[in-house]
XYZ file of C-alpha atoms in Angstrom:
700
model
C 16.637 16.503 97.855
C 13.956 14.002 96.918
C 11.307 14.502 94.308
C 8.162 16.158 95.507
C 4.617 15.774 94.362
C 4.603 19.275 92.865
C 7.465 18.411 90.585
C 5.716 15.324 89.399
C 2.621 17.331 88.620
C 4.669 19.776 86.562
C 6.246 16.964 84.569
C 2.984 15.189 83.913
C 2.195 14.948 80.174
C -0.313 17.353 78.826
C -3.449 16.044 77.307
C -4.717 17.145 73.888
C -2.971 17.809 70.557
C 0.788 18.097 70.453
C 1.982 20.926 68.226
C 5.470 19.605 67.586
C 6.469 18.639 64.018
C 8.271 15.503 65.090
C 8.136 12.589 62.665
C 6.414 10.459 65.350
C 3.674 12.995 66.053
C 0.432 11.929 64.331
C -1.191 15.326 64.990
C 1.444 17.440 63.247
C 0.695 19.692 60.286
C 2.039 18.515 56.966
C 3.110 21.977 55.876
C 5.596 22.146 58.773
C 7.161 18.769 57.985
C 10.712 18.750 56.664
C 10.867 15.818 54.260
C 14.680 15.865 53.917
C 14.650 14.153 50.515
C 11.838 11.715 51.275
C 9.113 11.414 48.633
C 6.268 12.011 51.093
C 5.541 12.371 54.817
C 4.308 9.579 57.090
C 0.578 9.339 57.451
C -1.231 9.021 60.769
C -1.762 5.255 60.495
C 1.942 4.628 59.934
C 2.930 6.755 62.925
C 0.484 4.956 65.212
C 1.750 1.591 64.027
C 5.339 2.598 64.792
C 4.310 3.926 68.202
C 2.638 0.618 68.924
C 5.923 -1.146 68.309
C 7.727 1.227 70.679
C 5.081 1.552 73.369
C 4.119 -2.063 73.828
C 4.624 -1.950 77.612
C 2.882 0.060 80.270
C 4.701 2.885 82.042
C 5.060 2.604 85.843
C 6.439 4.869 88.571
C 9.071 3.928 91.095
C 6.476 2.398 93.318
C 5.231 0.097 90.535
C 1.994 1.887 89.929
C 0.870 2.045 86.297
C 1.004 5.616 85.115
C 0.127 4.947 81.464
C -1.417 1.779 80.285
C -0.152 -0.081 77.303
C -2.146 -0.304 74.154
C -5.401 -2.174 74.717
C -4.588 -2.373 78.482
C -7.053 0.248 79.664
C -9.444 -1.103 82.304
C -12.756 0.194 83.464
C -14.148 0.449 86.925
C -16.538 -2.135 88.237
C -20.017 -1.610 86.937
C -18.924 0.396 83.890
C -17.914 -2.526 81.620
C -19.296 -2.295 78.044
C -21.684 -4.993 76.928
C -22.899 -6.038 73.440
C -26.543 -5.324 72.768
C -28.416 -8.528 71.922
C -29.371 -7.569 68.361
C -29.459 -9.755 65.225
C -27.692 -7.120 63.153
C -24.407 -7.773 64.962
C -24.312 -11.289 63.544
C -25.107 -10.462 59.871
C -23.060 -9.006 57.007
C -21.591 -5.637 57.845
C -20.716 -4.267 54.344
C -23.759 -4.948 52.188
C -25.445 -3.052 49.356
C -28.906 -3.374 47.947
C -29.812 -4.227 44.374
C -31.112 -0.728 43.637
C -28.007 0.937 45.006
C -25.800 -1.454 43.057
C -27.703 -0.756 39.828
C -27.433 2.981 40.385
C -23.707 2.728 41.062
C -23.267 0.636 37.920
C -25.075 3.196 35.765
C -23.180 6.153 37.190
C -19.817 4.426 36.873
C -20.623 3.398 33.301
C -21.449 6.987 32.378
C -18.188 8.221 33.851
C -16.096 5.568 32.147
C -17.729 6.160 28.761
C -17.611 9.941 29.007
C -14.349 11.127 27.404
C -14.606 14.495 29.155
C -14.577 12.993 32.689
C -11.601 11.343 34.335
C -11.678 9.014 37.345
C -9.143 10.598 39.690
C -9.070 7.913 42.398
C -9.825 4.278 41.783
C -12.237 2.701 44.245
C -11.427 -0.426 46.208
C -14.744 -1.998 45.315
C -14.689 -4.978 42.949
C -15.588 -3.150 39.748
C -15.269 -6.377 37.756
C -18.412 -7.707 39.440
C -20.595 -4.927 38.047
C -19.338 -5.244 34.494
C -21.723 -6.987 32.148
C -20.503 -10.351 30.960
C -20.432 -11.188 27.283
C -23.766 -12.352 25.984
C -24.120 -15.878 24.619
C -20.744 -16.823 25.989
C -19.800 -20.368 25.063
C -19.761 -22.749 27.996
C -16.710 -24.991 28.139
C -18.685 -28.113 28.959
C -15.729 -30.446 28.421
C -13.785 -28.696 31.178
C -16.489 -29.390 33.751
C -17.834 -32.690 32.409
C -15.391 -34.710 30.306
C -16.786 -37.010 27.647
C -15.575 -40.148 29.407
C -17.458 -39.334 32.604
C -20.790 -39.058 30.752
C -20.550 -41.704 28.022
C -18.760 -45.020 27.780
C -17.949 -47.812 30.213
C -16.449 -45.466 32.825
C -19.350 -43.086 32.948
C -20.425 -41.742 36.343
C -23.760 -40.245 35.312
C -26.829 -42.326 34.764
C -28.354 -39.814 32.372
C -26.429 -37.516 30.027
C -27.097 -33.795 30.222
C -28.553 -33.149 26.761
C -30.335 -30.105 25.402
C -33.301 -32.153 24.237
C -35.552 -34.377 26.298
C -37.094 -36.503 23.532
C -36.541 -37.779 20.028
C -39.211 -35.432 18.660
C -37.393 -32.352 19.953
C -34.144 -33.674 18.559
C -35.796 -34.184 15.137
C -37.198 -30.640 15.188
C -33.805 -29.268 16.093
C -32.169 -31.174 13.237
C -34.849 -29.978 10.789
C -34.399 -26.329 11.796
C -30.616 -26.682 11.437
C -31.113 -28.126 7.950
C -33.322 -25.195 6.955
C -30.706 -22.713 8.136
C -27.901 -24.548 6.339
C -26.203 -22.615 3.560
C -23.759 -24.265 1.198
C -21.812 -21.050 0.653
C -21.057 -20.717 4.375
C -19.877 -24.304 4.800
C -16.093 -24.180 5.079
C -15.695 -27.955 5.426
C -16.780 -28.748 1.860
C -14.121 -29.699 -0.684
C -14.489 -27.217 -3.526
C -13.067 -27.400 -7.036
C -10.380 -24.963 -8.052
C -11.962 -22.193 -10.173
C -10.794 -21.576 -13.719
C -9.946 -17.952 -13.067
C -8.885 -16.286 -9.847
C -8.276 -12.706 -8.859
C -4.691 -11.588 -8.880
C -3.165 -10.950 -5.469
C -2.928 -7.276 -4.576
C 0.268 -5.564 -5.520
C 2.858 -5.033 -2.823
C 2.548 -1.249 -2.640
C -1.200 -1.515 -1.975
C -0.353 -3.233 1.331
C 1.609 -0.248 2.614
C 1.033 0.373 6.305
C -0.249 -3.163 6.954
C 2.982 -5.045 7.607
C 3.800 -6.685 10.900
C 6.691 -4.293 11.472
C 4.434 -1.238 11.206
C 1.894 -2.724 13.617
C 4.672 -3.505 16.087
C 5.658 0.159 15.953
C 2.029 1.127 16.633
C 1.765 -1.122 19.686
C 5.018 0.323 21.016
C 3.606 3.831 20.746
C 0.289 2.917 22.408
C 1.992 1.078 25.269
C 4.389 3.968 25.898
C 1.770 6.735 25.733
C -0.501 8.142 28.410
C -2.434 10.231 25.870
C -3.057 9.067 22.287
C -3.838 11.579 19.529
C -5.527 10.182 16.428
C -4.847 12.513 13.509
C -7.631 12.742 10.895
C -7.733 14.332 7.454
C -10.278 17.153 7.354
C -11.206 16.278 3.749
C -12.355 12.765 4.754
C -12.391 12.337 8.562
C -14.411 9.122 8.639
C -12.326 7.574 5.864
C -9.084 8.189 7.778
C -10.485 7.078 11.128
C -9.481 3.688 12.547
C -12.313 2.022 14.465
C -10.141 -1.022 15.096
C -7.553 0.940 17.078
C -10.284 2.714 19.056
C -11.838 -0.619 20.023
C -8.445 -1.996 21.021
C -7.791 0.982 23.293
C -11.285 0.841 24.771
C -10.898 -2.843 25.684
C -7.194 -3.246 26.408
C -6.222 0.264 27.548
C -9.276 1.905 29.153
C -7.070 4.090 31.371
C -5.425 5.841 28.394
C -6.891 9.057 26.991
C -7.813 9.374 23.304
C -8.408 12.660 21.471
C -9.032 13.577 17.818
C -7.063 16.224 15.909
C -8.635 17.317 12.608
C -5.618 18.274 10.496
C -5.488 20.112 7.130
C -8.460 22.347 7.946
C -7.079 24.896 5.469
C -8.176 22.627 2.590
C -11.924 22.630 3.401
C -14.506 25.364 4.052
C -14.802 26.655 7.607
C -18.397 25.490 8.039
C -17.332 21.939 7.126
C -14.663 22.038 9.848
C -17.217 23.319 12.348
C -19.660 20.510 11.545
C -17.035 17.768 11.713
C -15.630 19.010 15.036
C -19.153 18.994 16.487
C -19.791 15.453 15.218
C -16.498 14.012 16.466
C -16.712 15.786 19.837
C -19.695 13.627 20.767
C -17.369 10.629 21.129
C -13.926 12.022 22.028
C -12.394 15.465 22.609
C -11.769 16.940 19.151
C -10.094 20.094 17.893
C -9.168 21.598 14.523
C -5.541 22.058 13.544
C -3.499 23.511 10.695
C 0.135 22.404 10.478
C 2.459 25.278 9.709
C 5.616 26.513 11.401
C 4.914 30.154 10.521
C 1.100 30.367 10.412
C -0.443 27.583 12.499
C -3.973 27.186 13.820
C -4.974 25.274 16.956
C -1.452 25.127 18.386
C -2.314 26.912 21.635
C -5.486 24.884 22.201
C -3.629 21.588 21.764
C -0.806 22.603 24.125
C -3.309 23.710 26.794
C -5.143 20.387 26.487
C -1.897 18.459 26.933
C -1.057 20.563 29.994
C -4.401 19.645 31.529
C -3.608 15.964 31.063
C -0.211 16.479 32.691
C -1.952 18.094 35.698
C -4.222 15.063 36.008
C -1.174 12.796 36.278
C 0.738 14.589 39.003
C 2.074 11.303 40.321
C 4.192 10.942 37.143
C 7.278 12.968 36.380
C 6.223 13.336 32.751
C 3.555 12.110 30.360
C 3.971 10.797 26.823
C 1.666 11.761 23.956
C 1.574 9.438 20.938
C 0.349 10.504 17.486
C -1.211 7.759 15.345
C -3.270 7.681 12.155
C -3.292 6.880 8.454
C -0.255 7.593 6.277
C 0.098 11.128 4.921
C -2.332 12.780 7.372
C 0.297 15.050 8.943
C 1.484 13.448 12.198
C 5.092 14.585 11.829
C 3.936 18.018 10.660
C 1.968 18.489 13.892
C 5.088 17.719 15.944
C 7.122 20.222 13.915
C 4.384 22.806 14.411
C 4.311 22.301 18.186
C 8.106 22.625 18.352
C 8.151 25.552 15.854
C 11.059 23.976 14.008
C 11.855 20.883 11.979
C 12.505 17.939 14.289
C 10.874 15.189 12.162
C 11.274 14.465 8.477
C 8.132 15.357 6.534
C 7.102 14.809 2.910
C 3.839 15.066 0.922
C 4.002 11.335 0.192
C 3.085 8.298 2.246
C 5.633 6.310 4.227
C 8.172 8.995 5.084
C 8.275 8.027 8.791
C 9.710 4.515 9.131
C 10.104 4.041 12.925
C 8.756 5.628 16.110
C 10.733 8.476 17.668
C 10.615 10.495 20.889
C 10.503 14.301 20.804
C 10.597 16.549 23.883
C 7.883 19.209 23.876
C 8.494 20.543 27.402
C 9.793 19.292 30.725
C 6.715 17.210 31.572
C 5.366 16.423 28.088
C 6.986 14.164 25.490
C 5.711 13.506 21.961
C 5.993 10.170 20.124
C 5.831 10.038 16.328
C 4.461 6.840 14.802
C 4.504 5.489 11.221
C 1.224 5.541 9.344
C -0.927 2.464 9.890
C -3.696 1.239 7.563
C -6.153 -1.084 9.351
C -7.346 -4.110 7.357
C -10.581 -3.434 5.510
C -12.493 -4.408 2.381
C -11.882 -1.120 0.622
C -10.869 -1.119 -3.033
C -7.550 -0.062 -4.485
C -9.113 3.183 -5.693
C -10.090 4.181 -2.153
C -6.579 3.431 -0.871
C -4.969 5.554 -3.573
C -7.374 8.482 -3.170
C -6.857 8.460 0.615
C -3.166 9.062 0.068
C -1.963 5.725 1.467
C -0.045 4.767 -1.702
C 2.745 6.535 -3.520
C 1.713 7.560 -7.024
C 5.090 6.643 -8.502
C 4.387 2.949 -7.843
C 1.157 2.828 -9.888
C 1.436 0.915 -13.155
C -1.818 2.236 -14.670
C -2.499 5.626 -13.061
C -5.165 6.431 -15.656
C -7.533 3.929 -13.984
C -7.846 6.172 -10.914
C -8.780 9.369 -12.761
C -12.494 8.544 -13.468
C -13.380 7.855 -9.786
C -11.523 11.009 -8.809
C -13.544 13.063 -11.311
C -16.744 11.632 -9.823
C -15.889 13.171 -6.432
C -14.848 16.646 -7.546
C -16.990 19.374 -9.030
C -16.123 20.057 -12.648
C -16.048 23.768 -11.896
C -13.027 23.293 -9.615
C -11.237 21.206 -12.243
C -11.779 23.853 -14.928
C -10.464 26.540 -12.601
C -7.444 24.501 -11.476
C -6.261 23.125 -14.827
C -7.692 25.756 -17.220
C -9.478 23.050 -19.235
C -12.946 24.121 -20.377
C -14.472 21.660 -22.826
C -14.385 17.971 -21.925
C -16.962 15.270 -21.409
C -14.947 12.114 -20.654
C -11.876 11.495 -18.480
C -9.756 10.726 -21.552
C -10.678 14.040 -23.138
C -9.823 15.838 -19.897
C -6.404 14.184 -19.690
C -5.677 14.802 -23.384
C -6.584 18.482 -23.098
C -4.435 18.932 -20.001
C -1.552 17.022 -21.631
C -1.568 19.340 -24.646
C -1.795 22.372 -22.401
C 1.089 21.259 -20.167
C 3.248 19.934 -23.017
C 3.230 16.284 -21.960
C 3.376 14.781 -25.463
C 4.979 11.699 -26.954
C 6.428 11.218 -30.421
C 4.047 12.291 -33.122
C 2.187 14.676 -30.822
C 0.368 11.930 -28.910
C -0.579 12.935 -25.323
C 1.271 11.144 -22.507
C -1.738 10.060 -20.440
C 0.268 8.201 -17.776
C 2.411 11.220 -16.963
C -0.639 13.488 -16.850
C -2.540 11.052 -14.615
C 0.375 10.971 -12.156
C 0.463 14.776 -12.100
C -3.266 14.965 -11.339
C -3.083 12.317 -8.599
C -0.116 14.088 -6.997
C -2.108 17.323 -6.989
C -4.986 15.421 -5.391
C -2.830 14.093 -2.561
C -1.181 17.461 -1.977
C -4.529 19.232 -1.639
C -4.345 21.368 -4.785
C -7.742 20.117 -5.983
C -10.692 21.391 -3.864
C -12.532 18.423 -2.396
C -14.223 17.413 0.868
C -16.687 14.859 2.206
C -19.893 16.616 3.355
C -20.500 16.212 7.104
C -23.671 14.454 8.270
C -26.672 16.488 9.279
C -26.366 19.370 6.829
C -28.414 20.310 3.768
C -26.491 18.725 0.910
C -29.275 18.353 -1.647
C -27.846 20.950 -4.019
C -24.372 19.460 -3.880
C -25.617 15.900 -4.356
C -27.904 16.904 -7.189
C -25.109 18.778 -8.969
C -22.679 15.888 -8.658
C -25.367 13.436 -9.784
C -26.030 15.444 -12.938
C -22.315 15.794 -13.699
C -21.600 12.111 -13.116
C -24.578 11.002 -15.228
C -23.516 13.271 -18.075
C -19.945 11.992 -17.878
C -21.152 8.366 -17.783
C -23.356 8.927 -20.847
C -20.441 10.509 -22.691
C -18.198 7.573 -21.827
C -20.798 5.065 -23.074
C -21.409 6.993 -26.306
C -17.712 7.286 -27.012
C -17.214 3.579 -26.354
C -20.022 2.733 -28.789
C -18.562 5.045 -31.435
C -15.117 3.503 -31.031
C -16.571 0.011 -31.284
C -18.542 0.887 -34.433
C -15.486 2.491 -36.016
C -13.409 -0.575 -35.188
C -15.993 -2.882 -36.788
C -16.097 -0.777 -39.950
C -12.315 -0.688 -40.102
C -12.095 -4.464 -39.752
C -14.725 -5.006 -42.466
C -13.017 -2.610 -44.861
C -9.695 -4.232 -44.129
C -11.098 -7.692 -44.817
C -12.577 -6.525 -48.115
C -9.415 -4.783 -49.272
C -6.889 -7.431 -48.259
C -6.241 -10.264 -50.740
C -6.541 -13.790 -49.553
C -5.858 -17.280 -50.889
C -8.929 -18.659 -52.556
C -9.776 -22.272 -51.849
C -12.784 -24.359 -52.702
C -13.769 -25.442 -49.186
C -16.715 -27.423 -50.536
C -14.340 -30.224 -51.549
C -13.361 -30.955 -47.932
C -14.352 -34.499 -46.956
C -15.342 -34.695 -43.272
C -14.389 -37.757 -41.261
C -17.132 -37.000 -38.688
C -20.766 -36.240 -39.532
C -22.688 -33.360 -37.903
C -26.450 -32.797 -37.798
C -28.860 -30.053 -36.836
C -27.539 -26.535 -36.321
C -23.961 -27.718 -36.662
C -24.514 -28.661 -40.324
C -24.855 -25.262 -42.035
C -24.295 -24.232 -45.673
C -21.247 -22.201 -46.624
C -21.421 -18.434 -46.952
C -21.068 -17.094 -50.517
C -17.571 -15.864 -51.454
C -17.438 -12.126 -52.134
C -14.086 -12.270 -53.985
C -13.522 -14.220 -57.198
C -10.587 -16.594 -57.349
C -7.376 -15.330 -58.960
C -6.036 -17.031 -62.074
C -2.613 -17.573 -60.535
C -3.985 -19.102 -57.374
C -6.184 -21.618 -59.204
C -3.409 -24.029 -60.158
C -3.704 -27.755 -60.571
C -1.981 -30.076 -58.138
C 0.109 -31.723 -60.864
C 1.612 -28.403 -61.938
C 2.507 -27.640 -58.334
C 4.273 -31.001 -58.022
C 6.288 -30.345 -61.207
C 7.336 -26.969 -59.870
C 8.499 -28.573 -56.630
C 10.572 -31.154 -58.577
C 12.238 -28.504 -60.760
C 12.773 -26.092 -57.897
C 16.450 -26.974 -57.338
C 17.496 -26.384 -60.945
C 15.636 -23.081 -61.140
C 17.433 -21.850 -58.023
C 20.825 -22.556 -59.597
C 19.838 -20.677 -62.753
C 18.646 -17.716 -60.690
C 22.001 -17.596 -58.876
C 23.867 -17.544 -62.182
C 21.641 -14.770 -63.460
C 22.296 -12.735 -60.297
C 26.087 -13.071 -60.645
C 26.036 -11.982 -64.295
C 23.881 -8.981 -63.418
C 26.445 -7.852 -60.832
C 29.221 -8.076 -63.408
C 27.154 -5.995 -65.797
C 26.627 -3.278 -63.208
C 30.360 -3.030 -62.525
C 31.130 -2.605 -66.232
C 28.302 -0.341 -67.365
C 30.402 2.873 -67.412
C 33.168 1.642 -69.730
C 34.171 4.033 -72.506
C 32.778 3.667 -76.019
C 35.996 2.555 -77.695
C 36.765 -0.174 -75.228
C 33.183 -1.246 -74.979
C 33.028 -1.695 -78.749
C 36.085 -3.927 -78.651
C 34.915 -5.935 -75.636
C 31.268 -6.054 -76.584
C 29.781 -9.448 -76.172
C 26.750 -11.118 -77.588
C 23.737 -12.160 -75.638
C 21.610 -15.226 -76.046
C 18.068 -15.845 -74.979
C 17.770 -19.391 -73.868
C 14.375 -20.966 -73.206
C 13.519 -23.824 -70.994
C 13.972 -26.308 -73.825
C 17.769 -25.600 -73.821
C 18.318 -25.889 -70.052
C 18.002 -29.645 -69.636
C 16.755 -32.667 -71.473
C 14.506 -33.611 -68.578
C 12.548 -30.370 -68.864
C 11.878 -31.051 -72.550
C 10.224 -34.353 -71.688
C 8.229 -33.322 -68.602
C 7.466 -29.691 -69.382
C 3.834 -28.793 -68.832
C 4.264 -25.074 -68.309
C 3.027 -22.523 -70.857
C 5.408 -21.108 -73.427
C 4.917 -17.647 -71.907
C 6.954 -18.612 -68.820
C 10.439 -18.167 -70.344
C 13.633 -17.549 -68.391
C 15.932 -14.933 -69.858
C 19.526 -15.599 -69.044
C 22.453 -13.491 -70.169
C 25.557 -15.385 -71.177
C 28.812 -13.912 -72.382
C 30.950 -15.698 -74.910
C 34.578 -15.190 -73.963
C 37.795 -16.743 -74.919
C 39.125 -19.274 -72.442
C 41.558 -17.350 -70.244
C 43.032 -17.771 -66.809
C 41.913 -15.893 -63.745
C 44.945 -13.582 -63.710
C 44.445 -12.607 -67.311
C 40.801 -11.753 -66.678
C 41.742 -9.495 -63.740
C 44.391 -7.659 -65.707
C 42.027 -7.147 -68.651
C 39.346 -5.794 -66.317
C 41.799 -3.315 -64.830
C 42.908 -2.253 -68.266
C 39.374 -1.825 -69.464
C 38.395 0.460 -66.520
C 39.126 4.167 -66.560
C 40.832 5.979 -63.706
C 37.555 7.500 -62.612
C 35.950 4.073 -62.431
C 38.902 2.633 -60.536
C 38.725 5.440 -57.980
C 35.021 4.773 -57.569
C 35.664 1.087 -56.947
C 38.331 1.953 -54.365
C 35.969 4.326 -52.604
C 33.296 1.651 -52.516
C 35.701 -0.811 -50.937
C 36.701 1.590 -48.164
C 34.950 1.574 -44.765
C 32.061 3.961 -44.373
C 32.373 4.163 -40.542
C 34.304 6.988 -38.933
C 36.888 5.738 -36.473
C 38.779 2.492 -36.334
C 38.069 1.006 -32.905
C 35.684 -1.712 -34.004
C 35.878 -5.380 -33.224
C 36.253 -6.355 -36.865
C 39.288 -4.046 -37.231
C 40.864 -3.531 -33.808
C 40.903 -6.048 -30.974
C 39.735 -3.716 -28.217
C 39.489 -6.406 -25.573
C 43.119 -7.592 -25.918
C 44.694 -4.349 -27.097
C 47.508 -4.460 -24.487
C 48.511 -8.057 -25.104
C 51.671 -7.194 -27.060
C 52.539 -4.039 -25.152
C 55.551 -5.591 -23.376
C 56.952 -6.948 -26.608
C 56.717 -3.544 -28.260
C 58.560 -1.856 -25.413
C 61.252 -4.525 -25.497
C 61.724 -4.039 -29.180
C 61.951 -0.272 -28.753
C 64.465 -0.619 -25.944
C 66.429 -2.948 -28.114
C 66.582 -0.407 -30.911
C 67.590 2.345 -28.517
C 70.281 0.173 -27.044
C 71.560 -0.575 -30.515
C 71.731 3.137 -31.298
C 73.575 3.858 -28.070
C 76.172 1.227 -28.815
C 76.694 2.712 -32.243
C 77.179 6.179 -30.760
C 79.755 4.891 -28.288
C 81.697 3.332 -31.053
């Protein structure tokens, strides 16, 4: 049976929305779509584009009549064709914006971008770079557009160069104004002489946190993070804040979020924390934090803030949060607090974290620990040490950092912490604390270096109460108190220095008066160069009279030099005879009477014939020399007689004197310790030989 018209009417497509959830239905509801592992469903534009590919031809019935036109094939009846209205607006720009609207959009977008509490959820397709203000006074690269050869020289193409001045007078005025603004100190092209003295280069430990390796670790953390947390010390937030890193993130990474965490709030009063959080919150989101695994503060607020950032980035599977800041501000401690267990190594000294490390906080949030970074600045070594950026054990002179530390702390807190009451200068404070803590050297002298290191370690660990007052509060009383204390301490230091200087001058004068010196008549010096004016001054009177022995004529000195060799020989002979006398002084009476010898006193006239002729020395200078008249004997006979003359007690004493006084025998002059095993093999061979000899005898 053939198809009827009623059947065709029943099969005719229905007009309106189709409720099916087919993947090619642009009117379907997304909640009914089964993705089947796909990341997202097709949008309406994609479905229509695919349908255009499939339905490019018109549908016709069996008679060839068009039932459904193809895309863009629909035709209108005669007289109903659409016509374009003859209006000028059809031939102008379609997407235009006025200057007022553009200025308003620029202001609103600038407020949103600069507001840290607002986030741009969807980036616009408008050219935002066109509304950004260009850098002022930007240098024009004139040589890129107009090379020098095209303006000057034989191959020039311009008839007139493009100069900033139009006449010689303007050029002269410009040169004169440049000469007035010229400063010799700012001229880097001048050749300068090498100065006589130069500052020593900073020590290596004062550059901690500024190496290229540390900065590479910082850039790794910033590039890998979606949210950056800058950790500040609550005692000195502005001193531990890095403006350089903030500027880098604002220019290079404007899409990354930056927040402040004020750590160590348990070391400052609560009102100080409140003020600093209010001040820092005007620029970036800020919150107070206390790192502790058992008793933390601000942990819940920080986790909720990180969860909000993870909700903003739903297109990412997880977000990374990097912690940056100065050394020893507590970055690793914050990570341990958030995890409620030790996952990062922590220490109360700078430089414990060497490299960056990933830590999982939850399924969608990861934490990145970064080494401490110190931005380059013109701060002194004292500021670097008191900020905690340097390890105290590396300091060579730790006592130099105690006076500036005392200027920042109230003396009341120091008395309460160290139980030291009476002191006016830093040295007195360190001496009193050294005696109280028992840090003394030999002779009871206080060990100031050890005490200074102890105080600086207490400073870095937060045992000494100290904080920087926040701006905008009434600090007159505090400033006045510290001013009075610092002035009193400065006056005490100056007075003590003057007293020490006066005592040193008196000691030097007394020492010069008491010490003997060689008197010389300096008035007899004949100058080879003449001086006039202030250079030619009379001599000062001598306070000490010349000694009789020192005022000796030159001739006498020459005679003494000539006779020096003979006198030395006589002195040696005298010394030898004296030693013999000492060895024989305890001889018994009987033997001493028999062996008693006569003594002769010989003057200088008996020593040599030359001295009799040239002697100019007084008769009082007489050399006493002991000579013993003995019978000519041999050496062996003398030794035997000496042994016979000595008693047994004296002989035992001589033997005891000849013995070694050292206990033990392993000394280089007795035992060859270095080559003690040289003859070990020979000894064993000899022993084996003896044993073998004994065995052969037994067998026989």
